[in-house]
mmCIF file of C-alpha atoms and ligand atoms in Angstrom:
data_model
loop_
_atom_site.group_PDB
_atom_site.id
_atom_site.type_symbol
_atom_site.label_atom_id
_atom_site.label_comp_id
_atom_site.label_asym_id
_atom_site.label_seq_id
_atom_site.Cartn_x
_atom_site.Cartn_y
_atom_site.Cartn_z
ATOM 1 C CA MET Q 823 172.625 -127.070 7.055
ATOM 2 C CA THR Q 824 174.519 -128.981 4.395
ATOM 3 C CA THR Q 825 172.640 -131.223 2.040
ATOM 4 C CA ILE Q 826 173.731 -134.814 1.497
ATOM 5 C CA PRO Q 827 172.829 -136.247 -1.899
ATOM 6 C CA PRO Q 828 172.142 -139.968 -2.486
ATOM 7 C CA LEU Q 829 175.237 -140.015 -4.656
ATOM 8 C CA ASP Q 830 177.724 -137.461 -5.943
ATOM 9 C CA LEU Q 831 179.629 -138.184 -9.141
ATOM 10 C CA THR Q 832 181.481 -134.851 -9.222
ATOM 11 C CA GLN Q 833 183.832 -135.674 -6.349
ATOM 12 C CA GLN Q 834 185.171 -138.798 -8.020
ATOM 13 C CA TYR Q 835 185.605 -136.956 -11.293
ATOM 14 C CA LYS Q 836 187.758 -134.306 -9.609
ATOM 15 C CA THR Q 837 190.268 -136.957 -8.502
ATOM 16 C CA ILE Q 838 190.838 -138.213 -12.076
ATOM 17 C CA GLU Q 839 189.958 -135.118 -14.064
ATOM 18 C CA GLN Q 840 193.362 -134.755 -15.717
ATOM 19 C CA GLU Q 841 193.616 -138.413 -16.796
ATOM 20 C CA VAL Q 842 190.047 -138.451 -18.111
ATOM 21 C CA SER Q 843 190.304 -135.263 -20.122
ATOM 22 C CA THR Q 844 193.594 -136.351 -21.701
ATOM 23 C CA ALA Q 845 192.094 -139.721 -22.653
ATOM 24 C CA VAL Q 846 188.960 -138.120 -24.121
ATOM 25 C CA LEU Q 847 190.909 -135.506 -26.075
ATOM 26 C CA ASP Q 848 193.121 -138.272 -27.491
ATOM 27 C CA VAL Q 849 190.026 -140.032 -28.802
ATOM 28 C CA LEU Q 850 188.709 -136.825 -30.298
ATOM 29 C CA ALA Q 851 192.019 -136.268 -32.087
ATOM 30 C CA SER Q 852 192.259 -139.895 -33.252
ATOM 31 C CA GLY Q 853 189.251 -139.827 -35.555
ATOM 32 C CA ARG Q 854 188.314 -143.372 -34.350
ATOM 33 C CA TYR Q 855 185.007 -142.875 -32.599
ATOM 34 C CA ILE Q 856 183.199 -146.186 -33.067
ATOM 35 C CA ASN Q 857 184.920 -149.559 -32.475
ATOM 36 C CA GLY Q 858 188.673 -149.647 -33.081
ATOM 37 C CA PRO Q 859 191.681 -150.721 -31.031
ATOM 38 C CA LEU Q 860 190.878 -148.731 -27.902
ATOM 39 C CA VAL Q 861 187.415 -150.279 -27.533
ATOM 40 C CA ASP Q 862 188.873 -153.783 -28.057
ATOM 41 C CA GLU Q 863 191.629 -153.052 -25.540
ATOM 42 C CA PHE Q 864 189.119 -151.992 -22.907
ATOM 43 C CA ALA Q 865 186.992 -155.097 -23.573
ATOM 44 C CA ASP Q 866 190.084 -157.274 -22.982
ATOM 45 C CA GLN Q 867 190.953 -155.417 -19.782
ATOM 46 C CA PHE Q 868 187.427 -155.692 -18.432
ATOM 47 C CA GLY Q 869 187.228 -159.408 -19.283
ATOM 48 C CA ARG Q 870 190.557 -159.957 -17.482
ATOM 49 C CA TYR Q 871 189.293 -158.027 -14.464
ATOM 50 C CA ILE Q 872 186.137 -160.146 -14.239
ATOM 51 C CA GLY Q 873 188.063 -163.325 -15.007
ATOM 52 C CA THR Q 874 186.427 -164.549 -18.211
ATOM 53 C CA GLU Q 875 188.027 -165.455 -21.523
ATOM 54 C CA GLN Q 876 185.549 -163.368 -23.520
ATOM 55 C CA CYS Q 877 184.089 -159.900 -23.115
ATOM 56 C CA VAL Q 878 181.760 -158.163 -25.548
ATOM 57 C CA VAL Q 879 181.209 -154.480 -24.825
ATOM 58 C CA CYS Q 880 178.003 -152.784 -25.922
ATOM 59 C CA ASN Q 881 175.853 -149.722 -25.499
ATOM 60 C CA SER Q 882 174.198 -150.441 -22.119
ATOM 61 C CA GLY Q 883 173.577 -152.993 -19.401
ATOM 62 C CA THR Q 884 170.112 -153.467 -20.845
ATOM 63 C CA ASP Q 885 171.625 -154.346 -24.209
ATOM 64 C CA ALA Q 886 174.090 -156.744 -22.564
ATOM 65 C CA LEU Q 887 171.130 -158.658 -21.086
ATOM 66 C CA TYR Q 888 169.287 -158.578 -24.408
ATOM 67 C CA LEU Q 889 172.342 -159.761 -26.352
ATOM 68 C CA ALA Q 890 172.967 -162.583 -23.857
ATOM 69 C CA LEU Q 891 169.371 -163.818 -24.108
ATOM 70 C CA ARG Q 892 169.491 -163.624 -27.908
ATOM 71 C CA ALA Q 893 172.889 -165.353 -28.078
ATOM 72 C CA TYR Q 894 171.520 -168.274 -26.045
ATOM 73 C CA ASP Q 895 168.565 -168.364 -28.437
ATOM 74 C CA ILE Q 896 165.986 -167.698 -25.760
ATOM 75 C CA GLY Q 897 162.696 -166.485 -27.232
ATOM 76 C CA PRO Q 898 158.976 -167.083 -27.648
ATOM 77 C CA GLY Q 899 157.664 -170.050 -25.655
ATOM 78 C CA ASP Q 900 160.597 -169.929 -23.226
ATOM 79 C CA GLU Q 901 160.551 -168.955 -19.562
ATOM 80 C CA VAL Q 902 163.312 -167.255 -17.585
ATOM 81 C CA ILE Q 903 163.276 -167.307 -13.788
ATOM 82 C CA THR Q 904 164.281 -164.088 -12.061
ATOM 83 C CA THR Q 905 163.344 -161.656 -9.280
ATOM 84 C CA ALA Q 906 160.643 -158.964 -9.264
ATOM 85 C CA PHE Q 907 162.733 -156.814 -6.892
ATOM 86 C CA THR Q 908 165.024 -155.273 -9.484
ATOM 87 C CA PHE Q 909 165.223 -152.592 -12.133
ATOM 88 C CA ILE Q 910 162.818 -153.097 -15.039
ATOM 89 C CA ALA Q 911 165.647 -153.903 -17.497
ATOM 90 C CA THR Q 912 166.050 -157.392 -16.018
ATOM 91 C CA ALA Q 913 162.540 -158.513 -16.987
ATOM 92 C CA GLU Q 914 162.125 -156.082 -19.872
ATOM 93 C CA THR Q 915 164.839 -157.819 -21.875
ATOM 94 C CA ILE Q 916 163.328 -161.249 -21.167
ATOM 95 C CA SER Q 917 160.030 -159.938 -22.530
ATOM 96 C CA GLY Q 918 161.921 -158.116 -25.272
ATOM 97 C CA VAL Q 919 163.181 -161.372 -26.790
ATOM 98 C CA GLY Q 920 159.634 -162.779 -26.606
ATOM 99 C CA ALA Q 921 160.182 -165.003 -23.568
ATOM 100 C CA LYS Q 922 158.248 -164.892 -20.293
ATOM 101 C CA PRO Q 923 159.727 -163.717 -16.983
ATOM 102 C CA VAL Q 924 158.850 -165.952 -14.041
ATOM 103 C CA PHE Q 925 159.320 -164.229 -10.700
ATOM 104 C CA VAL Q 926 160.378 -165.968 -7.511
ATOM 105 C CA ASP Q 927 160.269 -164.260 -4.130
ATOM 106 C CA ILE Q 928 163.294 -162.700 -2.428
ATOM 107 C CA GLU Q 929 165.179 -163.348 0.810
ATOM 108 C CA LEU Q 930 164.326 -160.505 3.167
ATOM 109 C CA ASP Q 931 167.826 -160.159 4.565
ATOM 110 C CA SER Q 932 169.643 -159.790 1.228
ATOM 111 C CA TYR Q 933 166.781 -158.684 -1.085
ATOM 112 C CA ASN Q 934 168.210 -161.173 -3.591
ATOM 113 C CA LEU Q 935 166.135 -163.924 -5.149
ATOM 114 C CA ALA Q 936 165.473 -166.830 -2.796
ATOM 115 C CA VAL Q 937 167.639 -169.645 -4.146
ATOM 116 C CA ASP Q 938 165.538 -172.282 -2.374
ATOM 117 C CA LYS Q 939 162.526 -171.209 -4.465
ATOM 118 C CA LEU Q 940 164.200 -171.803 -7.844
ATOM 119 C CA GLU Q 941 163.575 -175.533 -8.170
ATOM 120 C CA ALA Q 942 159.801 -175.168 -7.692
ATOM 121 C CA ALA Q 943 159.606 -172.508 -10.428
ATOM 122 C CA ILE Q 944 161.117 -174.759 -13.095
ATOM 123 C CA CYS Q 945 158.884 -176.304 -15.754
ATOM 124 C CA ASP Q 946 159.558 -177.780 -19.198
ATOM 125 C CA ARG Q 947 159.520 -174.300 -20.759
ATOM 126 C CA THR Q 948 162.236 -172.969 -18.425
ATOM 127 C CA ARG Q 949 165.420 -172.115 -20.317
ATOM 128 C CA ALA Q 950 167.360 -169.850 -17.998
ATOM 129 C CA ILE Q 951 167.813 -168.342 -14.560
ATOM 130 C CA MET Q 952 168.710 -164.672 -14.271
ATOM 131 C CA PRO Q 953 169.985 -163.894 -10.760
ATOM 132 C CA VAL Q 954 170.447 -160.198 -9.979
ATOM 133 C CA HIS Q 955 173.250 -159.219 -7.592
ATOM 134 C CA LEU Q 956 171.148 -156.412 -6.161
ATOM 135 C CA SER Q 957 172.885 -153.355 -4.660
ATOM 136 C CA GLY Q 958 176.259 -154.990 -5.257
ATOM 137 C CA ARG Q 959 175.469 -157.890 -2.921
ATOM 138 C CA PRO Q 960 176.163 -161.296 -4.421
ATOM 139 C CA VAL Q 961 173.570 -164.010 -4.847
ATOM 140 C CA ASN Q 962 174.629 -167.411 -3.482
ATOM 141 C CA MET Q 963 176.001 -168.675 -6.791
ATOM 142 C CA ASP Q 964 176.826 -172.150 -5.462
ATOM 143 C CA ALA Q 965 173.116 -172.653 -4.855
ATOM 144 C CA VAL Q 966 172.158 -171.132 -8.209
ATOM 145 C CA MET Q 967 174.673 -173.200 -10.186
ATOM 146 C CA ALA Q 968 173.531 -176.413 -8.505
ATOM 147 C CA VAL Q 969 170.078 -176.019 -10.104
ATOM 148 C CA PRO Q 970 170.752 -175.917 -13.870
ATOM 149 C CA LYS Q 971 172.787 -179.124 -14.026
ATOM 150 C CA ALA Q 972 169.774 -181.421 -13.758
ATOM 151 C CA HIS Q 973 167.588 -179.209 -15.947
ATOM 152 C CA ASN Q 974 170.081 -178.058 -18.586
ATOM 153 C CA LEU Q 975 169.453 -174.370 -17.892
ATOM 154 C CA THR Q 976 171.522 -171.317 -18.720
ATOM 155 C CA VAL Q 977 172.492 -168.888 -15.962
ATOM 156 C CA ILE Q 978 172.749 -165.250 -17.021
ATOM 157 C CA GLU Q 979 173.939 -163.064 -14.145
ATOM 158 C CA ASP Q 980 172.622 -159.498 -14.000
ATOM 159 C CA CYS Q 981 175.727 -157.831 -12.548
ATOM 160 C CA ALA Q 982 174.669 -154.256 -13.393
ATOM 161 C CA GLN Q 983 174.916 -153.175 -9.741
ATOM 162 C CA ALA Q 984 177.786 -155.434 -8.763
ATOM 163 C CA THR Q 985 180.966 -154.770 -10.747
ATOM 164 C CA GLY Q 986 183.764 -156.187 -8.601
ATOM 165 C CA ALA Q 987 181.566 -158.175 -6.190
ATOM 166 C CA GLU Q 988 182.688 -161.728 -5.456
ATOM 167 C CA TRP Q 989 181.180 -165.043 -4.531
ATOM 168 C CA ASN Q 990 183.670 -167.440 -2.933
ATOM 169 C CA GLY Q 991 186.613 -165.448 -4.260
ATOM 170 C CA GLN Q 992 185.320 -165.404 -7.840
ATOM 171 C CA LYS Q 993 183.994 -162.220 -9.437
ATOM 172 C CA VAL Q 994 180.285 -162.223 -10.216
ATOM 173 C CA GLY Q 995 179.818 -162.383 -13.966
ATOM 174 C CA SER Q 996 182.372 -165.195 -14.233
ATOM 175 C CA ILE Q 997 180.372 -167.872 -12.428
ATOM 176 C CA GLY Q 998 177.216 -168.272 -14.523
ATOM 177 C CA HIS Q 999 177.255 -168.963 -18.255
ATOM 178 C CA ALA Q 1000 177.243 -165.219 -18.937
ATOM 179 C CA GLY Q 1001 177.500 -162.006 -16.930
ATOM 180 C CA CYS Q 1002 175.929 -158.683 -17.890
ATOM 181 C CA PHE Q 1003 177.328 -155.363 -16.697
ATOM 182 C CA SER Q 1004 176.231 -151.740 -16.903
ATOM 183 C CA PHE Q 1005 178.519 -148.719 -17.111
ATOM 184 C CA PHE Q 1006 175.671 -146.283 -16.408
ATOM 185 C CA PRO Q 1007 177.236 -143.357 -14.486
ATOM 186 C CA SER Q 1008 175.824 -144.347 -11.078
ATOM 187 C CA LYS Q 1009 177.056 -147.955 -11.210
ATOM 188 C CA ASN Q 1010 180.277 -149.025 -9.446
ATOM 189 C CA LEU Q 1011 182.222 -148.622 -12.692
ATOM 190 C CA GLY Q 1012 180.379 -145.876 -14.508
ATOM 191 C CA GLY Q 1013 181.180 -143.989 -17.683
ATOM 192 C CA CYS Q 1014 180.051 -140.514 -18.682
ATOM 193 C CA GLY Q 1015 177.118 -141.888 -20.626
ATOM 194 C CA ASP Q 1016 175.679 -145.314 -21.392
ATOM 195 C CA GLY Q 1017 177.713 -148.492 -21.730
ATOM 196 C CA GLY Q 1018 177.625 -152.189 -20.960
ATOM 197 C CA ALA Q 1019 179.456 -155.499 -21.266
ATOM 198 C CA LEU Q 1020 178.756 -159.193 -21.572
ATOM 199 C CA THR Q 1021 181.294 -161.609 -20.075
ATOM 200 C CA THR Q 1022 181.489 -165.335 -20.790
ATOM 201 C CA ASN Q 1023 183.931 -168.203 -21.264
ATOM 202 C CA ASP Q 1024 182.002 -169.407 -24.307
ATOM 203 C CA ALA Q 1025 183.670 -168.163 -27.502
ATOM 204 C CA ASP Q 1026 180.658 -169.058 -29.665
ATOM 205 C CA ILE Q 1027 178.277 -167.081 -27.464
ATOM 206 C CA ALA Q 1028 180.649 -164.097 -27.521
ATOM 207 C CA ALA Q 1029 180.906 -164.279 -31.323
ATOM 208 C CA THR Q 1030 177.103 -164.439 -31.649
ATOM 209 C CA ALA Q 1031 176.638 -161.502 -29.265
ATOM 210 C CA LYS Q 1032 179.202 -159.504 -31.249
ATOM 211 C CA MET Q 1033 177.419 -160.358 -34.502
ATOM 212 C CA LEU Q 1034 174.032 -159.313 -33.060
ATOM 213 C CA ARG Q 1035 175.552 -156.095 -31.729
ATOM 214 C CA GLU Q 1036 176.669 -155.191 -35.278
ATOM 215 C CA HIS Q 1037 173.275 -155.436 -37.010
ATOM 216 C CA GLY Q 1038 173.564 -159.216 -37.212
ATOM 217 C CA SER Q 1039 176.648 -159.076 -39.377
ATOM 218 C CA LYS Q 1040 180.071 -160.721 -39.134
ATOM 219 C CA VAL Q 1041 181.223 -159.281 -42.408
ATOM 220 C CA ARG Q 1042 180.132 -155.723 -43.021
ATOM 221 C CA TYR Q 1043 177.023 -155.428 -45.217
ATOM 222 C CA TYR Q 1044 176.324 -159.188 -45.020
ATOM 223 C CA HIS Q 1045 173.653 -160.049 -42.441
ATOM 224 C CA ASP Q 1046 173.015 -163.424 -40.813
ATOM 225 C CA ALA Q 1047 170.420 -162.384 -38.219
ATOM 226 C CA ILE Q 1048 168.189 -159.479 -37.228
ATOM 227 C CA GLY Q 1049 170.450 -157.661 -34.826
ATOM 228 C CA VAL Q 1050 170.761 -154.251 -33.231
ATOM 229 C CA ASN Q 1051 173.195 -151.347 -33.180
ATOM 230 C CA SER Q 1052 174.787 -151.569 -29.757
ATOM 231 C CA ARG Q 1053 178.411 -150.536 -29.697
ATOM 232 C CA LEU Q 1054 180.395 -148.884 -26.930
ATOM 233 C CA ASP Q 1055 181.634 -145.425 -27.975
ATOM 234 C CA ALA Q 1056 185.406 -145.011 -28.022
ATOM 235 C CA VAL Q 1057 185.026 -141.957 -25.763
ATOM 236 C CA GLN Q 1058 183.293 -144.097 -23.131
ATOM 237 C CA ALA Q 1059 185.883 -146.877 -23.514
ATOM 238 C CA ALA Q 1060 188.646 -144.315 -22.932
ATOM 239 C CA ILE Q 1061 186.963 -143.009 -19.772
ATOM 240 C CA LEU Q 1062 186.257 -146.506 -18.457
ATOM 241 C CA GLN Q 1063 189.861 -147.499 -19.149
ATOM 242 C CA VAL Q 1064 191.037 -144.670 -16.906
ATOM 243 C CA LYS Q 1065 188.560 -145.621 -14.188
ATOM 244 C CA LEU Q 1066 188.973 -149.428 -14.130
ATOM 245 C CA PRO Q 1067 192.306 -149.406 -12.200
ATOM 246 C CA HIS Q 1068 190.610 -147.326 -9.468
ATOM 247 C CA LEU Q 1069 187.576 -149.586 -9.108
ATOM 248 C CA ASP Q 1070 188.896 -151.844 -6.332
ATOM 249 C CA GLN Q 1071 189.884 -148.834 -4.245
ATOM 250 C CA TRP Q 1072 186.452 -147.219 -4.737
ATOM 251 C CA ASN Q 1073 184.755 -150.486 -3.821
ATOM 252 C CA ARG Q 1074 186.875 -150.693 -0.649
ATOM 253 C CA GLN Q 1075 185.743 -147.179 0.245
ATOM 254 C CA ARG Q 1076 182.121 -148.277 -0.277
ATOM 255 C CA GLN Q 1077 182.778 -151.240 2.046
ATOM 256 C CA ALA Q 1078 184.135 -148.882 4.699
ATOM 257 C CA VAL Q 1079 181.045 -146.679 4.344
ATOM 258 C CA ALA Q 1080 178.798 -149.742 4.742
ATOM 259 C CA GLU Q 1081 180.678 -150.854 7.865
ATOM 260 C CA ARG Q 1082 180.345 -147.409 9.414
ATOM 261 C CA TYR Q 1083 176.617 -147.343 8.681
ATOM 262 C CA SER Q 1084 176.155 -150.756 10.226
ATOM 263 C CA ALA Q 1085 177.922 -149.664 13.417
ATOM 264 C CA LEU Q 1086 176.064 -146.344 13.626
ATOM 265 C CA LEU Q 1087 172.683 -147.952 12.993
ATOM 266 C CA ALA Q 1088 173.098 -150.839 15.445
ATOM 267 C CA PRO Q 1089 171.493 -149.040 18.423
ATOM 268 C CA LEU Q 1090 168.490 -147.736 16.457
ATOM 269 C CA PRO Q 1091 165.090 -149.359 16.945
ATOM 270 C CA HIS Q 1092 162.900 -150.473 14.030
ATOM 271 C CA ILE Q 1093 165.805 -150.739 11.594
ATOM 272 C CA ALA Q 1094 166.812 -153.944 9.798
ATOM 273 C CA ARG Q 1095 170.359 -153.505 8.538
ATOM 274 C CA PRO Q 1096 171.614 -155.376 5.469
ATOM 275 C CA SER Q 1097 172.994 -158.708 6.622
ATOM 276 C CA GLU Q 1098 176.462 -160.066 6.076
ATOM 277 C CA ILE Q 1099 176.457 -162.412 3.106
ATOM 278 C CA GLU Q 1100 178.616 -165.329 4.142
ATOM 279 C CA GLY Q 1101 180.849 -166.425 1.264
ATOM 280 C CA GLY Q 1102 180.299 -163.169 -0.588
ATOM 281 C CA THR Q 1103 182.074 -159.843 -0.957
ATOM 282 C CA SER Q 1104 179.648 -156.978 -1.466
ATOM 283 C CA VAL Q 1105 180.499 -153.797 -3.338
ATOM 284 C CA TRP Q 1106 177.562 -151.756 -2.057
ATOM 285 C CA ASN Q 1107 176.124 -149.941 -5.034
ATOM 286 C CA GLN Q 1108 173.441 -149.098 -2.483
ATOM 287 C CA TYR Q 1109 173.176 -149.444 1.280
ATOM 288 C CA THR Q 1110 169.570 -150.424 1.899
ATOM 289 C CA ILE Q 1111 167.869 -150.731 5.253
ATOM 290 C CA ARG Q 1112 164.306 -151.729 6.101
ATOM 291 C CA ILE Q 1113 162.153 -149.677 8.419
ATOM 292 C CA THR Q 1114 160.207 -152.250 10.383
ATOM 293 C CA ALA Q 1115 158.252 -149.913 12.657
ATOM 294 C CA PRO Q 1116 154.575 -150.724 13.082
ATOM 295 C CA ASN Q 1117 152.858 -149.094 10.192
ATOM 296 C CA PRO Q 1118 149.228 -148.243 10.865
ATOM 297 C CA ALA Q 1119 149.039 -146.124 7.716
ATOM 298 C CA ALA Q 1120 149.967 -149.005 5.459
ATOM 299 C CA GLU Q 1121 146.378 -149.970 4.763
ATOM 300 C CA SER Q 1122 145.230 -146.447 3.950
ATOM 301 C CA ASP Q 1123 146.062 -143.942 1.257
ATOM 302 C CA SER Q 1124 148.311 -141.862 3.492
ATOM 303 C CA PRO Q 1125 152.078 -142.232 3.063
ATOM 304 C CA ASN Q 1126 153.498 -145.171 4.984
ATOM 305 C CA CYS Q 1127 155.958 -144.899 7.852
ATOM 306 C CA ARG Q 1128 158.984 -145.320 5.570
ATOM 307 C CA ASP Q 1129 157.775 -142.570 3.243
ATOM 308 C CA ARG Q 1130 157.179 -140.175 6.132
ATOM 309 C CA ILE Q 1131 160.636 -140.911 7.548
ATOM 310 C CA ARG Q 1132 162.156 -140.307 4.149
ATOM 311 C CA GLU Q 1133 160.326 -136.978 3.885
ATOM 312 C CA HIS Q 1134 161.487 -135.944 7.369
ATOM 313 C CA MET Q 1135 165.106 -136.770 6.496
ATOM 314 C CA GLN Q 1136 164.787 -134.821 3.258
ATOM 315 C CA GLN Q 1137 163.649 -131.771 5.238
ATOM 316 C CA HIS Q 1138 166.803 -132.169 7.311
ATOM 317 C CA GLY Q 1139 169.045 -132.191 4.267
ATOM 318 C CA VAL Q 1140 169.461 -135.938 3.755
ATOM 319 C CA SER Q 1141 168.364 -137.430 0.447
ATOM 320 C CA SER Q 1142 167.599 -141.119 0.287
ATOM 321 C CA MET Q 1143 166.206 -143.366 -2.429
ATOM 322 C CA ILE Q 1144 163.666 -146.167 -2.695
ATOM 323 C CA TYR Q 1145 164.836 -149.130 -4.764
ATOM 324 C CA TYR Q 1146 162.147 -150.208 -5.652
ATOM 325 C CA PRO Q 1147 158.751 -148.737 -4.748
ATOM 326 C CA LEU Q 1148 156.727 -151.041 -7.025
ATOM 327 C CA PRO Q 1149 158.000 -154.587 -7.684
ATOM 328 C CA LEU Q 1150 157.927 -155.767 -11.281
ATOM 329 C CA HIS Q 1151 155.079 -158.274 -10.815
ATOM 330 C CA GLN Q 1152 152.862 -155.363 -9.688
ATOM 331 C CA GLN Q 1153 153.818 -153.041 -12.550
ATOM 332 C CA PRO Q 1154 150.987 -152.188 -14.983
ATOM 333 C CA VAL Q 1155 153.076 -153.556 -17.843
ATOM 334 C CA TYR Q 1156 153.109 -157.017 -16.204
ATOM 335 C CA ALA Q 1157 149.455 -157.106 -15.084
ATOM 336 C CA ASP Q 1158 148.828 -159.773 -17.725
ATOM 337 C CA LEU Q 1159 151.216 -162.181 -15.988
ATOM 338 C CA GLY Q 1160 148.522 -162.536 -13.342
ATOM 339 C CA TYR Q 1161 150.520 -162.253 -10.110
ATOM 340 C CA GLY Q 1162 147.968 -161.406 -7.445
ATOM 341 C CA LEU Q 1163 148.519 -159.353 -4.308
ATOM 342 C CA GLY Q 1164 150.426 -161.492 -1.830
ATOM 343 C CA SER Q 1165 151.938 -163.795 -4.432
ATOM 344 C CA LEU Q 1166 155.489 -162.640 -3.582
ATOM 345 C CA PRO Q 1167 155.107 -161.625 0.080
ATOM 346 C CA ASN Q 1168 158.733 -160.792 0.883
ATOM 347 C CA THR Q 1169 159.093 -158.720 -2.270
ATOM 348 C CA GLU Q 1170 155.897 -156.812 -1.520
ATOM 349 C CA LEU Q 1171 156.887 -156.207 2.107
ATOM 350 C CA ALA Q 1172 160.362 -155.008 1.127
ATOM 351 C CA ALA Q 1173 158.890 -152.522 -1.354
ATOM 352 C CA THR Q 1174 157.013 -150.812 1.503
ATOM 353 C CA GLN Q 1175 159.952 -150.846 3.941
ATOM 354 C CA VAL Q 1176 163.235 -150.308 2.093
ATOM 355 C CA LEU Q 1177 165.218 -147.100 2.204
ATOM 356 C CA SER Q 1178 168.599 -146.670 0.534
ATOM 357 C CA LEU Q 1179 170.846 -144.257 2.397
ATOM 358 C CA PRO Q 1180 173.370 -141.981 0.665
ATOM 359 C CA MET Q 1181 176.181 -144.190 -0.656
ATOM 360 C CA PHE Q 1182 179.251 -143.255 -2.656
ATOM 361 C CA PRO Q 1183 182.968 -143.864 -2.082
ATOM 362 C CA GLU Q 1184 183.700 -140.289 -0.998
ATOM 363 C CA LEU Q 1185 180.955 -140.059 1.636
ATOM 364 C CA THR Q 1186 182.611 -138.865 4.851
ATOM 365 C CA ALA Q 1187 182.169 -140.167 8.396
ATOM 366 C CA GLU Q 1188 180.736 -136.755 9.378
ATOM 367 C CA GLN Q 1189 178.148 -136.971 6.613
ATOM 368 C CA GLN Q 1190 177.219 -140.485 7.704
ATOM 369 C CA THR Q 1191 176.751 -139.270 11.249
ATOM 370 C CA GLN Q 1192 174.400 -136.597 9.937
ATOM 371 C CA VAL Q 1193 172.470 -139.203 7.906
ATOM 372 C CA VAL Q 1194 172.028 -141.462 10.898
ATOM 373 C CA TYR Q 1195 171.162 -138.562 13.195
ATOM 374 C CA SER Q 1196 168.396 -137.438 10.836
ATOM 375 C CA LEU Q 1197 167.093 -141.010 10.631
ATOM 376 C CA LYS Q 1198 167.114 -141.337 14.418
ATOM 377 C CA ASP Q 1199 165.278 -138.049 14.765
ATOM 378 C CA ALA Q 1200 162.714 -139.117 12.145
ATOM 379 C CA LEU Q 1201 162.160 -142.431 13.911
ATOM 380 C CA ALA Q 1202 161.573 -140.659 17.230
ATOM 381 C CA GLN Q 1203 159.060 -138.254 15.649
ATOM 382 C CA ILE Q 1204 157.234 -140.746 13.462
ATOM 383 C CA ALA Q 1205 157.657 -144.250 14.839
ATOM 384 C CA GLY Q 1206 157.981 -143.368 18.511
ATOM 385 C CA GLY Q 1207 161.527 -144.788 18.470
HETATM 386 C C1 PLP H 2065 171.169 -150.392 -14.255
HETATM 387 C C2 PLP H 2065 170.609 -151.752 -14.343
HETATM 388 C C3 PLP H 2065 170.393 -152.409 -15.568
HETATM 389 C C4 PLP H 2065 170.490 -151.722 -16.887
HETATM 390 O O1 PLP H 2065 171.663 -151.080 -17.163
HETATM 391 P P1 PLP H 2065 171.672 -149.832 -18.180
HETATM 392 O O2 PLP H 2065 173.113 -149.660 -18.481
HETATM 393 O O3 PLP H 2065 171.068 -148.667 -17.463
HETATM 394 O O4 PLP H 2065 170.899 -150.219 -19.385
HETATM 395 C C5 PLP H 2065 169.982 -153.726 -15.540
HETATM 396 N N1 PLP H 2065 169.767 -154.372 -14.389
HETATM 397 C C6 PLP H 2065 169.937 -153.782 -13.197
HETATM 398 C C7 PLP H 2065 169.703 -154.574 -11.953
HETATM 399 C C8 PLP H 2065 170.343 -152.448 -13.127
HETATM 400 O O5 PLP H 2065 170.493 -151.853 -11.935
#
């Protein structure tokens, strides 16, 4: 029995090994390890790829979100509307600048924040909306951008899982006021370490983010604000520069994998497949299904149906992931926000039902058949499918 991992970064590396090692060795020989022309060059290339006039690279996607919030002067007393069905960094950075995250529920078919719930969440403290393009699937940005006009809000897109995704032919990260990207290894464009970028068309915001990234200084050793140290290493910039020209091809391979899954899964009972997003182009950082089988164990302490199916698949050599088992409004760290059980029903339901199947560009059709076979078998054993 062969084992299928949720993702495999070694296969991609093998295809570009020579280019990457040459680029890294050049950096090592150059003596320019922090900032410098290569980092600036990559920032320009990434900004051009996304389609914004400005791009500020930094140490992580988390830092990109933090720098964006700081650059827009969002802080204590302010509220930012976002989703609870995301990685902690989205809300953590809102809290990190002293503002308050306000969670709206998700759409069950896309797992993205429900755009029709935004308006009702706005109050006079609201400063920004932070949509998350979860799993590489774009939020309806027309609907999002229609909201801030009347309320003078800033839209900061969390594009960490969606590098290359499009809404109406425009790359995510170029539609809101700012876009925040992660180059964490498992993201669509991943380095060999941490990295991130902030994209915007606003030159003042970019200059402020750059200043904050360099300890709040524009001129070295003169400090205008309390900043952070968040630069992109030249080694990472060199690796990302090699990988960027391949990104569209890798995203197309992910799209082909998603299409094959959707076809293979169609006949299976109790499975909700990810929907088409009309107007959007997804880049499938994850392929996430919901297991909708009746779930008598859900009320008890025993593992729910989804967890037992996951375990069964694991025993048959197929690793899957749960993004995310505990939504942010139910995390201990956010208990003080006072969201009760049932306050975000779709989010809470999704957390008990979602399962992300193995997804990476090099996944073969044979491997996908094995994944779906193990799921089918698990359903038959556990859900009577
Ligand atoms: C990965 C991720 C981040 C944070 O990116 P890092 O580079 O790991 O700091 C933020 N938001 C979402 C939705 C993510 O998936």
